[in-house]
């Protein structure tokens, strides 16, 4: 794990507060209230004195990527643009905003799944042609969703789908171990819970809230062939770039692919091939490798594909305020915030 040490109390007390000019005035005043100091604009020019820097914003200028940076709180959940723009200062804590993004993305995923099962695209087409035709529909219940990413967002998706009776299989970086799932009460939207287990027990699937089962990324071939929906919530890291390529799409057998993670985790050529040869039923892409997509971008012509312009989990000012306040309170108490980013992993 690659995380900076917590800011020392004296350094935090002396830190200058820099906020991105894009932040709303009311949000800036809330950040000032939380930290007990006035804010200055976050610009390409560092303040003249040597005080430590506490920054809140979307991007970090190169001139501030120094040991003066004490803490950067990202107003976004995805921090890959921050980390890929240049070397991250080793002493600097990086936290992020998630807020209620998991709920929003979960509703987005479920909405498209329900629309597909109720033949909404087909009925919309027939309405446009004034054509009356009864079409078959299907239930989401008892079908399988393979969800890549078992963190906050992936788990939120799993919980909501599980509440609708969908079988949820999470895919993590590595195989998880933990209590057996063969007995005990079932918690809606989660794996089976076995009373008395509070430690890892080798040889059994780990209980991960939001999922009926969790597998490792290296053992997903069979699960891809069984899934009705393949859902990606993956962040963009060195390990996930191009993750969904020809080999994984070749294992799919008629699933719909939904990407609410990062666009560059998908090999778009392999995706197009899988759509055109029918291995993928359709695709719902909230994210793309290059954003925004220009009107002439070939991605708009992918068959049976909908693009939703990176809108599934928009961060609100309330999210930023709530998460920054929680991080500040935790740091002030000498503990590491849950929203700390491991800069080595990229999430």
Coordinates of C-alpha atoms in Angstrom, one line a residue, residues 77-325:
X77 CA -14.1 10.0 -7.2
X78 CA -11.7 9.1 -10.0
X79 CA -8.2 10.3 -9.3
X80 CA -6.4 8.8 -12.3
X81 CA -6.1 12.2 -14.1
X82 CA -4.5 13.6 -10.9
X83 CA -2.0 10.7 -10.7
X84 CA -1.2 10.4 -14.4
X85 CA -0.5 14.2 -14.8
X86 CA 2.9 14.0 -13.0
X87 CA 4.8 12.5 -10.0
X88 CA 2.7 12.6 -6.8
X89 CA 4.6 14.2 -3.9
X90 CA 5.4 11.4 -1.4
X91 CA 4.5 13.4 1.8
X92 CA 1.0 14.4 0.4
X93 CA -2.2 12.7 1.6
X94 CA -4.7 12.2 -1.2
X95 CA -8.4 11.8 -0.4
X96 CA -11.4 11.7 -2.8
X97 CA -15.1 12.4 -3.0
X98 CA -17.5 9.6 -3.4
X99 CA -20.6 10.9 -1.6
X100 CA -23.8 9.2 -2.9
X101 CA -22.2 8.3 -6.2
X102 CA -22.7 4.6 -5.5
X103 CA -26.4 5.0 -5.2
X104 CA -26.7 7.1 -8.4
X105 CA -24.6 4.7 -10.4
X106 CA -26.5 1.7 -9.0
X107 CA -29.8 3.3 -10.1
X108 CA -28.3 4.0 -13.5
X109 CA -27.3 0.4 -13.9
X110 CA -30.6 -1.0 -12.7
X111 CA -32.5 1.5 -14.9
X112 CA -30.8 0.3 -18.1
X113 CA -31.2 -3.4 -17.0
X114 CA -35.0 -2.9 -16.5
X115 CA -35.3 -0.9 -19.7
X116 CA -33.7 -3.8 -21.6
X117 CA -35.8 -6.5 -19.9
X118 CA -39.0 -4.5 -20.7
X119 CA -38.0 -4.0 -24.3
X120 CA -37.9 -0.2 -24.0
X121 CA -35.5 0.3 -26.9
X122 CA -37.6 -1.9 -29.2
X123 CA -40.9 -0.2 -28.1
X124 CA -39.4 3.2 -28.6
X125 CA -38.4 2.2 -32.1
X126 CA -41.9 0.9 -32.9
X127 CA -43.5 4.0 -31.4
X128 CA -41.4 6.2 -33.8
X129 CA -42.8 4.1 -36.7
X130 CA -46.4 4.1 -35.4
X131 CA -46.2 0.3 -35.4
X132 CA -48.3 -1.8 -33.0
X133 CA -46.6 -5.0 -32.0
X134 CA -46.5 -7.0 -28.8
X135 CA -43.0 -7.9 -27.7
X136 CA -41.8 -10.5 -25.1
X137 CA -40.2 -9.2 -21.9
X138 CA -38.1 -10.8 -19.2
X139 CA -37.5 -10.5 -15.5
X140 CA -34.2 -9.4 -14.0
X141 CA -34.7 -11.7 -11.0
X142 CA -32.7 -14.9 -10.9
X143 CA -30.4 -13.7 -13.7
X144 CA -26.7 -13.1 -13.1
X145 CA -24.8 -9.9 -13.1
X146 CA -21.0 -10.0 -13.1
X147 CA -19.7 -6.9 -11.4
X148 CA -16.1 -5.9 -11.8
X149 CA -14.9 -3.9 -8.8
X150 CA -16.0 -4.7 -5.3
X151 CA -15.3 -1.3 -3.7
X152 CA -17.9 1.3 -2.6
X153 CA -19.5 1.7 -6.1
X154 CA -19.4 -1.9 -7.1
X155 CA -20.9 -2.9 -3.7
X156 CA -23.7 -0.3 -4.1
X157 CA -24.5 -1.7 -7.5
X158 CA -24.5 -5.2 -6.1
X159 CA -26.8 -4.3 -3.1
X160 CA -29.5 -2.7 -5.3
X161 CA -29.4 -5.5 -7.9
X162 CA -29.5 -8.1 -5.1
X163 CA -32.6 -6.5 -3.7
X164 CA -34.3 -7.1 -7.1
X165 CA -33.4 -10.8 -7.0
X166 CA -30.4 -10.6 -9.3
X167 CA -27.6 -13.0 -8.6
X168 CA -24.5 -10.9 -8.1
X169 CA -21.0 -12.1 -8.7
X170 CA -18.2 -9.6 -7.8
X171 CA -14.8 -9.7 -9.5
X172 CA -11.9 -8.5 -7.3
X173 CA -8.2 -8.2 -8.1
X174 CA -7.5 -11.5 -6.4
X175 CA -9.5 -14.4 -5.0
X176 CA -11.1 -13.6 -1.6
X177 CA -11.1 -16.0 1.3
X178 CA -13.4 -16.0 4.3
X179 CA -16.3 -17.6 6.0
X180 CA -18.2 -20.4 4.2
X181 CA -21.5 -19.3 2.6
X182 CA -23.3 -22.6 2.9
X183 CA -25.3 -21.9 6.0
X184 CA -26.7 -19.2 8.1
X185 CA -29.3 -16.4 7.5
X186 CA -29.3 -14.5 4.2
X187 CA -28.9 -10.7 4.3
X188 CA -30.7 -9.1 1.3
X189 CA -28.2 -7.9 -1.2
X190 CA -25.3 -9.7 0.3
X191 CA -23.6 -13.0 0.6
X192 CA -24.6 -15.5 3.2
X193 CA -23.5 -14.6 6.7
X194 CA -22.3 -17.2 9.1
X195 CA -22.5 -16.3 12.8
X196 CA -19.3 -16.6 14.8
X197 CA -16.9 -16.0 12.0
X198 CA -14.8 -12.8 12.5
X199 CA -11.6 -13.9 10.8
X200 CA -10.4 -15.1 7.4
X201 CA -10.9 -18.9 6.9
X202 CA -8.8 -20.2 4.0
X203 CA -10.6 -22.2 1.4
X204 CA -14.0 -20.5 1.4
X205 CA -15.5 -17.5 -0.5
X206 CA -15.3 -14.4 1.6
X207 CA -18.5 -12.7 2.7
X208 CA -18.5 -9.3 0.9
X209 CA -21.6 -7.2 1.4
X210 CA -23.4 -6.5 -1.9
X211 CA -22.4 -9.8 -3.6
X212 CA -23.6 -13.4 -3.5
X213 CA -20.1 -14.5 -4.5
X214 CA -16.7 -12.9 -5.1
X215 CA -14.1 -14.3 -7.5
X216 CA -10.6 -13.2 -8.6
X217 CA -10.0 -11.5 -11.9
X218 CA -7.9 -14.3 -13.1
X219 CA -10.7 -16.8 -12.8
X220 CA -13.6 -15.0 -14.6
X221 CA -13.8 -16.9 -17.9
X222 CA -16.6 -19.3 -16.8
X223 CA -18.5 -16.5 -15.1
X224 CA -18.4 -14.4 -18.2
X225 CA -20.1 -17.1 -20.1
X226 CA -22.9 -17.4 -17.6
X227 CA -23.6 -13.7 -17.0
X228 CA -26.6 -11.9 -18.4
X229 CA -25.0 -8.5 -17.6
X230 CA -21.3 -7.7 -17.4
X231 CA -20.9 -4.5 -15.4
X232 CA -17.6 -2.6 -14.9
X233 CA -17.0 -0.1 -12.1
X234 CA -13.2 -0.4 -12.5
X235 CA -10.9 2.5 -11.9
X236 CA -8.1 3.2 -14.4
X237 CA -4.8 2.0 -13.3
X238 CA -1.8 0.3 -15.0
X239 CA -3.4 -3.0 -14.2
X240 CA -6.8 -2.2 -15.7
X241 CA -6.0 -0.3 -18.9
X242 CA -7.4 -2.4 -21.7
X243 CA -8.7 -4.9 -19.2
X244 CA -11.7 -5.8 -21.3
X245 CA -10.0 -7.0 -24.4
X246 CA -10.5 -9.7 -27.0
X247 CA -10.0 -12.6 -24.6
X248 CA -12.6 -11.5 -22.1
X249 CA -15.2 -10.5 -24.8
X250 CA -14.6 -13.9 -26.4
X251 CA -15.8 -15.6 -23.2
X252 CA -19.1 -13.7 -23.2
X253 CA -22.3 -15.5 -24.4
X254 CA -24.9 -12.9 -25.2
X255 CA -24.5 -10.6 -22.2
X256 CA -25.0 -6.9 -22.2
X257 CA -21.9 -4.9 -21.2
X258 CA -22.4 -1.8 -19.0
X259 CA -19.4 0.4 -18.3
X260 CA -19.6 3.0 -15.5
X261 CA -16.0 2.8 -14.5
X262 CA -13.3 4.2 -16.9
X263 CA -13.4 4.2 -20.7
X264 CA -9.7 3.2 -21.1
X265 CA -10.3 -0.1 -19.3
X266 CA -12.0 -1.2 -22.6
X267 CA -10.3 -2.1 -25.9
X268 CA -12.9 -0.5 -28.1
X269 CA -11.9 -2.5 -31.2
X270 CA -12.5 -5.7 -29.3
X271 CA -15.8 -4.3 -28.0
X272 CA -16.9 -3.5 -31.5
X273 CA -16.0 -7.0 -32.8
X274 CA -18.0 -8.6 -30.0
X275 CA -21.0 -6.5 -30.8
X276 CA -20.9 -7.1 -34.5
X277 CA -20.5 -10.9 -34.1
X278 CA -23.3 -11.1 -31.6
X279 CA -21.3 -12.2 -28.5
X280 CA -22.4 -9.0 -26.8
X281 CA -26.2 -8.4 -26.9
X282 CA -25.7 -4.6 -26.5
X283 CA -23.5 -2.1 -24.7
X284 CA -24.3 0.8 -22.4
X285 CA -21.3 3.1 -22.2
X286 CA -21.2 6.0 -19.7
X287 CA -17.5 6.4 -20.2
X288 CA -15.2 6.4 -23.2
X289 CA -11.4 6.4 -23.6
X290 CA -11.5 9.9 -25.1
X291 CA -14.1 12.3 -23.7
X292 CA -16.0 14.1 -24.9
X293 CA -16.6 12.1 -28.1
X294 CA -16.6 14.3 -31.2
X295 CA -19.7 14.1 -33.5
X296 CA -17.6 12.2 -36.0
X297 CA -16.1 9.7 -33.6
X298 CA -16.9 6.1 -34.8
X299 CA -18.1 5.2 -31.3
X300 CA -21.4 6.8 -32.1
X301 CA -22.0 4.2 -34.8
X302 CA -21.4 1.1 -32.7
X303 CA -24.3 -1.3 -33.2
X304 CA -26.8 -1.7 -30.3
X305 CA -24.9 0.8 -28.1
X306 CA -26.0 3.7 -26.0
X307 CA -23.6 6.4 -24.9
X308 CA -24.6 8.5 -21.9
X309 CA -21.8 11.1 -21.7
X310 CA -20.3 10.4 -18.3
X311 CA -23.4 11.2 -16.4
X312 CA -24.2 8.1 -14.2
X313 CA -22.6 9.4 -11.0
X314 CA -22.2 13.1 -11.2
X315 CA -20.7 14.5 -8.0
X316 CA -22.7 17.3 -6.2
X317 CA -21.5 20.1 -3.9
X318 CA -23.3 18.2 -1.0
X319 CA -21.1 15.2 -1.7
X320 CA -17.9 17.2 -1.7
X321 CA -18.9 19.0 1.5
X322 CA -19.9 15.8 3.3
X323 CA -16.9 13.8 2.4
X324 CA -14.3 16.6 3.0
X325 CA -15.9 17.2 6.4

